[in-house]
């Protein structure tokens, strides 16, 4: 396990540098620049060049990246020239919103999807077909349509849940829970269908193996076979899916935060990209990359614990 952790950490460090450099290069290649955004529609070429020089935008792109990297390694992500806000402070103030969405949606996706998959595999028949149909419907529904439909029903018609906004957990746990229901459901719905399908296939494969037949012949209860033996063996491919789901949920927060007007990192990334705010974009990308790297490392460790063969590779 120690070698597995060391290898993953080395790969993760290289990945963070590669992603930050790629983001810097892609943003610099986009039309427009930060100086034009600050000056607005009316400016002289001289004023534009002067501001570019003040911001360091006239330097070679690799020199700009090097300056940013040295500051980031010292813990300083800089200050946004457009908003005047400290990048680290702005990200920290919005991180709780995005992390709440991703963590809650991952938990709902995993628990609901695995439960539906197990029921579909064990019961079979009409129950299994009903679960399969519901899973496919959930996977096929467009997220934007589902989000707007839930807002129409639960916020406009019934007036049961808030349509927009976010209430911090520390302020009111009850209101926080209510504000999370609609966005988390929107995020989790496609993943639930995917988890259900993956769990069902894995469970059917395990339940058909010889050791399960032997357990039944020895009088082991069906409950013990399903939850103690079959589910653990079937969980190996599902664990990998958790990491992939978390990464996809991070990208999904951009859409969800826009629809439900939540002040998270997804909306901040969209706003910073439109304004060519490279410092803010770099900060958000680094945070997203760290989350993805950490999630993948945890998944690898759990996978190694469940499957000892991985540890010796």
mmCIF file of C-alpha atoms in Angstrom:
data_model
loop_
_atom_site.group_PDB
_atom_site.id
_atom_site.type_symbol
_atom_site.label_atom_id
_atom_site.label_comp_id
_atom_site.label_asym_id
_atom_site.label_seq_id
_atom_site.Cartn_x
_atom_site.Cartn_y
_atom_site.Cartn_z
ATOM 1 C CA UNK A 1 0.000 0.000 0.000
ATOM 2 C CA UNK A 2 2.918 2.359 0.734
ATOM 3 C CA UNK A 3 4.252 1.935 -2.804
ATOM 4 C CA UNK A 4 0.778 2.430 -4.223
ATOM 5 C CA UNK A 5 0.353 5.697 -2.299
ATOM 6 C CA UNK A 6 3.825 6.937 -3.331
ATOM 7 C CA UNK A 7 3.204 6.250 -7.012
ATOM 8 C CA UNK A 8 -0.188 7.950 -6.944
ATOM 9 C CA UNK A 9 1.202 11.020 -5.161
ATOM 10 C CA UNK A 10 4.008 11.428 -7.698
ATOM 11 C CA UNK A 11 1.561 11.170 -10.564
ATOM 12 C CA UNK A 12 -0.807 13.597 -8.835
ATOM 13 C CA UNK A 13 1.857 16.299 -8.426
ATOM 14 C CA UNK A 14 2.734 16.104 -12.113
ATOM 15 C CA UNK A 15 -0.955 16.230 -13.035
ATOM 16 C CA UNK A 16 -1.534 19.411 -11.014
ATOM 17 C CA UNK A 17 1.350 21.197 -12.759
ATOM 18 C CA UNK A 18 0.228 19.981 -16.185
ATOM 19 C CA UNK A 19 -3.388 21.094 -15.681
ATOM 20 C CA UNK A 20 -2.399 24.522 -14.350
ATOM 21 C CA UNK A 21 -0.040 25.095 -17.292
ATOM 22 C CA UNK A 22 -2.626 23.924 -19.836
ATOM 23 C CA UNK A 23 -5.239 26.238 -18.319
ATOM 24 C CA UNK A 24 -2.831 29.178 -18.462
ATOM 25 C CA UNK A 25 -1.978 28.521 -22.107
ATOM 26 C CA UNK A 26 -5.598 27.994 -23.189
ATOM 27 C CA UNK A 27 -6.791 31.131 -21.419
ATOM 28 C CA UNK A 28 -4.045 33.211 -23.027
ATOM 29 C CA UNK A 29 -5.078 31.905 -26.454
ATOM 30 C CA UNK A 30 -8.713 32.950 -25.987
ATOM 31 C CA UNK A 31 -9.892 36.127 -27.782
ATOM 32 C CA UNK A 32 -9.588 39.339 -25.753
ATOM 33 C CA UNK A 33 -7.599 39.897 -22.599
ATOM 34 C CA UNK A 34 -7.925 41.125 -19.035
ATOM 35 C CA UNK A 35 -6.784 44.650 -19.906
ATOM 36 C CA UNK A 36 -9.648 45.155 -22.381
ATOM 37 C CA UNK A 37 -12.137 43.896 -19.791
ATOM 38 C CA UNK A 38 -10.899 46.413 -17.229
ATOM 39 C CA UNK A 39 -10.806 49.363 -19.667
ATOM 40 C CA UNK A 40 -14.259 48.670 -21.119
ATOM 41 C CA UNK A 41 -15.400 49.572 -24.633
ATOM 42 C CA UNK A 42 -13.690 52.959 -24.967
ATOM 43 C CA UNK A 43 -9.923 53.073 -24.608
ATOM 44 C CA UNK A 44 -6.887 54.224 -26.530
ATOM 45 C CA UNK A 45 -4.163 51.854 -27.784
ATOM 46 C CA UNK A 46 -1.685 53.634 -25.536
ATOM 47 C CA UNK A 47 -3.849 53.090 -22.439
ATOM 48 C CA UNK A 48 -4.312 49.451 -23.403
ATOM 49 C CA UNK A 49 -0.581 48.844 -23.781
ATOM 50 C CA UNK A 50 0.175 50.704 -20.558
ATOM 51 C CA UNK A 51 -2.293 48.576 -18.591
ATOM 52 C CA UNK A 52 -0.990 45.384 -20.191
ATOM 53 C CA UNK A 53 2.492 46.361 -19.037
ATOM 54 C CA UNK A 54 1.252 47.063 -15.506
ATOM 55 C CA UNK A 55 -0.467 43.670 -15.360
ATOM 56 C CA UNK A 56 2.529 41.880 -16.872
ATOM 57 C CA UNK A 57 0.520 40.711 -19.877
ATOM 58 C CA UNK A 58 3.212 41.901 -22.302
ATOM 59 C CA UNK A 59 5.639 39.295 -20.936
ATOM 60 C CA UNK A 60 6.085 35.880 -22.529
ATOM 61 C CA UNK A 61 3.333 33.493 -21.511
ATOM 62 C CA UNK A 62 5.766 31.068 -19.861
ATOM 63 C CA UNK A 63 7.268 33.940 -17.841
ATOM 64 C CA UNK A 64 3.767 34.894 -16.671
ATOM 65 C CA UNK A 65 3.087 31.294 -15.696
ATOM 66 C CA UNK A 66 6.402 31.064 -13.831
ATOM 67 C CA UNK A 67 5.594 34.160 -11.766
ATOM 68 C CA UNK A 68 2.158 32.789 -10.956
ATOM 69 C CA UNK A 69 3.572 29.363 -10.066
ATOM 70 C CA UNK A 70 6.161 30.780 -7.679
ATOM 71 C CA UNK A 71 3.486 32.795 -5.891
ATOM 72 C CA UNK A 72 1.091 29.814 -5.780
ATOM 73 C CA UNK A 73 3.758 27.537 -4.303
ATOM 74 C CA UNK A 74 4.244 30.062 -1.511
ATOM 75 C CA UNK A 75 0.497 29.994 -0.815
ATOM 76 C CA UNK A 76 -0.386 33.259 -2.551
ATOM 77 C CA UNK A 77 -2.898 32.914 -5.403
ATOM 78 C CA UNK A 78 -2.854 36.674 -5.952
ATOM 79 C CA UNK A 79 -5.548 39.303 -6.231
ATOM 80 C CA UNK A 80 -8.032 39.654 -9.063
ATOM 81 C CA UNK A 81 -7.279 42.866 -11.012
ATOM 82 C CA UNK A 82 -10.923 43.007 -12.136
ATOM 83 C CA UNK A 83 -12.812 42.542 -8.867
ATOM 84 C CA UNK A 84 -10.003 43.505 -6.492
ATOM 85 C CA UNK A 85 -10.778 40.419 -4.380
ATOM 86 C CA UNK A 86 -8.171 38.107 -2.923
ATOM 87 C CA UNK A 87 -8.379 34.902 -4.979
ATOM 88 C CA UNK A 88 -7.826 32.513 -2.060
ATOM 89 C CA UNK A 89 -10.391 34.292 0.124
ATOM 90 C CA UNK A 90 -13.008 34.351 -2.650
ATOM 91 C CA UNK A 91 -12.512 30.651 -3.366
ATOM 92 C CA UNK A 92 -12.680 29.813 0.346
ATOM 93 C CA UNK A 93 -15.962 31.711 0.721
ATOM 94 C CA UNK A 94 -17.544 29.745 -2.145
ATOM 95 C CA UNK A 95 -15.949 26.354 -1.521
ATOM 96 C CA UNK A 96 -18.526 25.269 1.066
ATOM 97 C CA UNK A 97 -21.344 25.641 -1.487
ATOM 98 C CA UNK A 98 -19.685 23.502 -4.157
ATOM 99 C CA UNK A 99 -18.339 20.944 -1.683
ATOM 100 C CA UNK A 100 -21.805 20.562 -0.129
ATOM 101 C CA UNK A 101 -23.320 19.958 -3.563
ATOM 102 C CA UNK A 102 -20.676 17.448 -4.647
ATOM 103 C CA UNK A 103 -20.496 15.490 -1.382
ATOM 104 C CA UNK A 104 -24.269 15.266 -0.949
ATOM 105 C CA UNK A 105 -24.838 14.365 -4.600
ATOM 106 C CA UNK A 106 -22.120 11.688 -4.451
ATOM 107 C CA UNK A 107 -23.665 10.146 -1.329
ATOM 108 C CA UNK A 108 -27.180 10.200 -2.796
ATOM 109 C CA UNK A 109 -25.962 8.789 -6.104
ATOM 110 C CA UNK A 110 -23.985 5.984 -4.490
ATOM 111 C CA UNK A 111 -26.540 4.935 -1.879
ATOM 112 C CA UNK A 112 -29.605 5.169 -4.131
ATOM 113 C CA UNK A 113 -27.866 3.630 -7.144
ATOM 114 C CA UNK A 114 -26.372 0.693 -5.225
ATOM 115 C CA UNK A 115 -29.677 0.046 -3.454
ATOM 116 C CA UNK A 116 -31.611 -0.008 -6.739
ATOM 117 C CA UNK A 117 -28.962 -2.218 -8.341
ATOM 118 C CA UNK A 118 -29.042 -4.748 -5.499
ATOM 119 C CA UNK A 119 -32.853 -4.885 -5.508
ATOM 120 C CA UNK A 120 -32.886 -5.330 -9.285
ATOM 121 C CA UNK A 121 -30.342 -8.167 -9.143
ATOM 122 C CA UNK A 122 -31.818 -10.014 -6.151
ATOM 123 C CA UNK A 123 -35.521 -9.683 -6.831
ATOM 124 C CA UNK A 124 -35.476 -9.843 -10.622
ATOM 125 C CA UNK A 125 -38.801 -10.306 -12.370
ATOM 126 C CA UNK A 126 -41.158 -7.334 -12.383
ATOM 127 C CA UNK A 127 -39.296 -5.536 -9.605
ATOM 128 C CA UNK A 128 -36.032 -5.827 -11.492
ATOM 129 C CA UNK A 129 -37.591 -4.634 -14.751
ATOM 130 C CA UNK A 130 -39.271 -1.707 -12.972
ATOM 131 C CA UNK A 131 -35.950 -0.639 -11.461
ATOM 132 C CA UNK A 132 -34.266 -0.916 -14.847
ATOM 133 C CA UNK A 133 -36.949 1.199 -16.525
ATOM 134 C CA UNK A 134 -36.818 3.874 -13.814
ATOM 135 C CA UNK A 135 -33.025 3.949 -14.015
ATOM 136 C CA UNK A 136 -33.048 4.374 -17.784
ATOM 137 C CA UNK A 137 -35.649 7.154 -17.557
ATOM 138 C CA UNK A 138 -33.530 8.959 -14.992
ATOM 139 C CA UNK A 139 -30.441 8.636 -17.183
ATOM 140 C CA UNK A 140 -32.254 9.821 -20.306
ATOM 141 C CA UNK A 141 -33.951 12.887 -18.814
ATOM 142 C CA UNK A 142 -32.135 16.147 -19.698
ATOM 143 C CA UNK A 143 -30.793 17.747 -16.521
ATOM 144 C CA UNK A 144 -31.977 21.251 -17.435
ATOM 145 C CA UNK A 145 -35.526 20.006 -18.109
ATOM 146 C CA UNK A 146 -35.594 18.037 -14.870
ATOM 147 C CA UNK A 147 -34.273 21.016 -12.870
ATOM 148 C CA UNK A 148 -36.810 23.427 -14.315
ATOM 149 C CA UNK A 149 -39.592 20.881 -13.838
ATOM 150 C CA UNK A 150 -38.765 20.417 -10.161
ATOM 151 C CA UNK A 151 -38.599 24.179 -9.620
ATOM 152 C CA UNK A 152 -42.009 24.550 -11.286
ATOM 153 C CA UNK A 153 -43.613 21.816 -9.174
ATOM 154 C CA UNK A 154 -41.952 22.116 -5.765
ATOM 155 C CA UNK A 155 -41.224 25.866 -5.690
ATOM 156 C CA UNK A 156 -43.903 27.526 -7.814
ATOM 157 C CA UNK A 157 -46.945 25.244 -7.647
ATOM 158 C CA UNK A 158 -46.527 23.674 -4.209
ATOM 159 C CA UNK A 159 -44.249 26.335 -2.655
ATOM 160 C CA UNK A 160 -42.528 23.652 -0.609
ATOM 161 C CA UNK A 161 -38.839 24.193 -1.439
ATOM 162 C CA UNK A 162 -36.797 27.309 -2.294
ATOM 163 C CA UNK A 163 -36.154 27.760 -6.017
ATOM 164 C CA UNK A 164 -32.843 29.593 -5.664
ATOM 165 C CA UNK A 165 -30.206 30.528 -3.120
ATOM 166 C CA UNK A 166 -28.066 28.793 -0.538
ATOM 167 C CA UNK A 167 -28.256 28.841 3.262
ATOM 168 C CA UNK A 168 -24.999 27.941 5.103
ATOM 169 C CA UNK A 169 -25.156 24.880 7.325
ATOM 170 C CA UNK A 170 -23.867 26.887 10.275
ATOM 171 C CA UNK A 171 -26.723 29.394 9.957
ATOM 172 C CA UNK A 172 -29.632 26.963 9.842
ATOM 173 C CA UNK A 173 -29.246 23.193 9.295
ATOM 174 C CA UNK A 174 -32.930 22.876 8.393
ATOM 175 C CA UNK A 175 -32.863 25.644 5.778
ATOM 176 C CA UNK A 176 -29.546 24.337 4.469
ATOM 177 C CA UNK A 177 -31.149 20.939 3.931
ATOM 178 C CA UNK A 178 -34.155 22.485 2.145
ATOM 179 C CA UNK A 179 -31.928 24.598 -0.117
ATOM 180 C CA UNK A 180 -29.925 21.505 -1.114
ATOM 181 C CA UNK A 181 -32.780 19.155 -2.058
ATOM 182 C CA UNK A 182 -33.498 20.395 -5.594
ATOM 183 C CA UNK A 183 -29.904 20.992 -6.786
ATOM 184 C CA UNK A 184 -28.614 17.736 -5.277
ATOM 185 C CA UNK A 185 -31.471 15.763 -6.870
ATOM 186 C CA UNK A 186 -30.695 17.347 -10.237
ATOM 187 C CA UNK A 187 -27.022 16.460 -9.931
ATOM 188 C CA UNK A 188 -27.576 12.928 -8.664
ATOM 189 C CA UNK A 189 -30.302 11.704 -11.028
ATOM 190 C CA UNK A 190 -28.132 10.645 -14.023
ATOM 191 C CA UNK A 191 -25.556 9.028 -11.717
ATOM 192 C CA UNK A 192 -28.160 6.979 -9.872
ATOM 193 C CA UNK A 193 -29.130 5.273 -13.117
ATOM 194 C CA UNK A 194 -25.491 4.535 -13.947
ATOM 195 C CA UNK A 195 -24.773 3.126 -10.479
ATOM 196 C CA UNK A 196 -27.903 0.993 -10.568
ATOM 197 C CA UNK A 197 -26.932 -0.544 -13.908
ATOM 198 C CA UNK A 198 -23.307 -1.160 -12.852
ATOM 199 C CA UNK A 199 -24.297 -2.639 -9.469
ATOM 200 C CA UNK A 200 -26.967 -4.855 -11.024
ATOM 201 C CA UNK A 201 -24.546 -6.310 -13.594
ATOM 202 C CA UNK A 202 -21.815 -6.851 -10.989
ATOM 203 C CA UNK A 203 -24.213 -8.461 -8.507
ATOM 204 C CA UNK A 204 -25.666 -10.825 -11.130
ATOM 205 C CA UNK A 205 -22.126 -11.889 -12.071
ATOM 206 C CA UNK A 206 -21.139 -12.574 -8.449
ATOM 207 C CA UNK A 207 -24.388 -14.332 -7.557
ATOM 208 C CA UNK A 208 -23.844 -16.761 -10.442
ATOM 209 C CA UNK A 209 -20.410 -17.900 -9.219
ATOM 210 C CA UNK A 210 -19.665 -21.281 -7.673
ATOM 211 C CA UNK A 211 -18.793 -19.992 -4.195
ATOM 212 C CA UNK A 212 -22.312 -18.512 -3.871
ATOM 213 C CA UNK A 213 -23.815 -21.886 -4.802
ATOM 214 C CA UNK A 214 -21.599 -23.500 -2.151
ATOM 215 C CA UNK A 215 -22.692 -20.963 0.471
ATOM 216 C CA UNK A 216 -26.345 -21.659 -0.263
ATOM 217 C CA UNK A 217 -25.724 -25.405 -0.105
ATOM 218 C CA UNK A 218 -24.154 -24.957 3.351
ATOM 219 C CA UNK A 219 -27.293 -23.207 4.587
ATOM 220 C CA UNK A 220 -25.943 -19.645 4.732
ATOM 221 C CA UNK A 221 -28.817 -17.162 4.807
ATOM 222 C CA UNK A 222 -29.631 -15.247 1.634
ATOM 223 C CA UNK A 223 -29.247 -11.948 3.474
ATOM 224 C CA UNK A 224 -25.695 -12.858 4.518
ATOM 225 C CA UNK A 225 -24.835 -14.016 0.997
ATOM 226 C CA UNK A 226 -26.075 -10.797 -0.577
ATOM 227 C CA UNK A 227 -24.683 -8.219 1.835
ATOM 228 C CA UNK A 228 -21.639 -9.944 3.313
ATOM 229 C CA UNK A 229 -20.247 -11.858 0.351
ATOM 230 C CA UNK A 230 -21.779 -10.815 -2.974
ATOM 231 C CA UNK A 231 -21.972 -7.066 -2.378
ATOM 232 C CA UNK A 232 -18.336 -6.798 -1.300
ATOM 233 C CA UNK A 233 -17.128 -8.599 -4.423
ATOM 234 C CA UNK A 234 -19.485 -6.578 -6.615
ATOM 235 C CA UNK A 235 -18.368 -3.296 -5.033
ATOM 236 C CA UNK A 236 -14.914 -3.357 -6.683
ATOM 237 C CA UNK A 237 -16.057 -1.934 -10.070
ATOM 238 C CA UNK A 238 -18.563 0.308 -8.271
ATOM 239 C CA UNK A 239 -15.766 1.947 -6.240
ATOM 240 C CA UNK A 240 -14.077 3.039 -9.455
ATOM 241 C CA UNK A 241 -17.361 4.520 -10.593
ATOM 242 C CA UNK A 242 -17.507 6.676 -7.439
ATOM 243 C CA UNK A 243 -14.363 8.533 -8.462
ATOM 244 C CA UNK A 244 -15.603 9.082 -12.008
ATOM 245 C CA UNK A 245 -18.961 10.260 -10.697
ATOM 246 C CA UNK A 246 -17.386 12.799 -8.351
ATOM 247 C CA UNK A 247 -15.374 14.283 -11.221
ATOM 248 C CA UNK A 248 -18.473 14.555 -13.412
ATOM 249 C CA UNK A 249 -20.405 16.134 -10.544
ATOM 250 C CA UNK A 250 -17.757 18.860 -10.263
ATOM 251 C CA UNK A 251 -18.414 19.866 -13.865
ATOM 252 C CA UNK A 252 -22.161 19.545 -13.274
ATOM 253 C CA UNK A 253 -22.022 22.141 -10.489
ATOM 254 C CA UNK A 254 -21.424 24.842 -13.123
ATOM 255 C CA UNK A 255 -24.890 24.217 -14.576
ATOM 256 C CA UNK A 256 -26.654 23.586 -11.265
ATOM 257 C CA UNK A 257 -25.227 26.663 -9.562
ATOM 258 C CA UNK A 258 -26.380 28.786 -12.492
ATOM 259 C CA UNK A 259 -29.933 27.377 -12.504
ATOM 260 C CA UNK A 260 -30.423 27.595 -8.738
ATOM 261 C CA UNK A 261 -28.415 30.844 -8.267
ATOM 262 C CA UNK A 262 -25.963 29.314 -5.799
ATOM 263 C CA UNK A 263 -22.708 31.195 -5.038
ATOM 264 C CA UNK A 264 -20.298 28.336 -5.691
ATOM 265 C CA UNK A 265 -17.040 27.763 -7.544
ATOM 266 C CA UNK A 266 -18.792 26.768 -10.771
ATOM 267 C CA UNK A 267 -20.407 30.168 -11.172
ATOM 268 C CA UNK A 268 -17.146 31.845 -10.190
ATOM 269 C CA UNK A 269 -15.286 29.924 -12.903
ATOM 270 C CA UNK A 270 -17.820 30.963 -15.568
ATOM 271 C CA UNK A 271 -17.678 34.599 -14.486
ATOM 272 C CA UNK A 272 -13.872 34.649 -14.364
ATOM 273 C CA UNK A 273 -13.609 33.038 -17.813
ATOM 274 C CA UNK A 274 -15.927 35.621 -19.363
ATOM 275 C CA UNK A 275 -13.828 38.415 -17.813
ATOM 276 C CA UNK A 276 -10.465 36.836 -18.744
ATOM 277 C CA UNK A 277 -9.561 36.908 -15.065
ATOM 278 C CA UNK A 278 -6.641 34.510 -15.335
ATOM 279 C CA UNK A 279 -5.718 34.662 -11.654
ATOM 280 C CA UNK A 280 -9.185 33.702 -10.513
ATOM 281 C CA UNK A 281 -9.441 30.996 -13.173
ATOM 282 C CA UNK A 282 -6.108 29.509 -12.144
ATOM 283 C CA UNK A 283 -7.172 29.434 -8.507
ATOM 284 C CA UNK A 284 -10.446 27.660 -9.265
ATOM 285 C CA UNK A 285 -8.735 25.163 -11.587
ATOM 286 C CA UNK A 286 -6.108 24.321 -8.970
ATOM 287 C CA UNK A 287 -8.814 23.709 -6.349
ATOM 288 C CA UNK A 288 -10.829 21.522 -8.742
ATOM 289 C CA UNK A 289 -7.688 19.586 -9.676
ATOM 290 C CA UNK A 290 -6.776 19.032 -6.020
ATOM 291 C CA UNK A 291 -10.287 17.714 -5.346
ATOM 292 C CA UNK A 292 -10.103 15.342 -8.313
ATOM 293 C CA UNK A 293 -6.616 14.131 -7.358
ATOM 294 C CA UNK A 294 -7.667 13.554 -3.742
ATOM 295 C CA UNK A 295 -10.814 11.710 -4.800
ATOM 296 C CA UNK A 296 -8.874 9.465 -7.178
ATOM 297 C CA UNK A 297 -6.271 8.743 -4.491
ATOM 298 C CA UNK A 298 -8.983 7.725 -2.013
ATOM 299 C CA UNK A 299 -10.638 5.529 -4.664
ATOM 300 C CA UNK A 300 -7.288 3.861 -5.442
ATOM 301 C CA UNK A 301 -6.701 3.142 -1.748
ATOM 302 C CA UNK A 302 -10.176 1.657 -1.296
ATOM 303 C CA UNK A 303 -9.757 -0.327 -4.511
ATOM 304 C CA UNK A 304 -6.408 -1.633 -3.227
ATOM 305 C CA UNK A 305 -8.020 -2.631 0.068
ATOM 306 C CA UNK A 306 -10.820 -4.498 -1.698
ATOM 307 C CA UNK A 307 -8.563 -6.028 -4.361
ATOM 308 C CA UNK A 308 -5.106 -7.017 -2.984
ATOM 309 C CA UNK A 309 -3.840 -7.778 -6.511
ATOM 310 C CA UNK A 310 -3.632 -4.044 -7.192
ATOM 311 C CA UNK A 311 -1.086 -3.459 -4.409
ATOM 312 C CA UNK A 312 1.657 -5.475 -6.095
ATOM 313 C CA UNK A 313 1.492 -3.776 -9.481
#
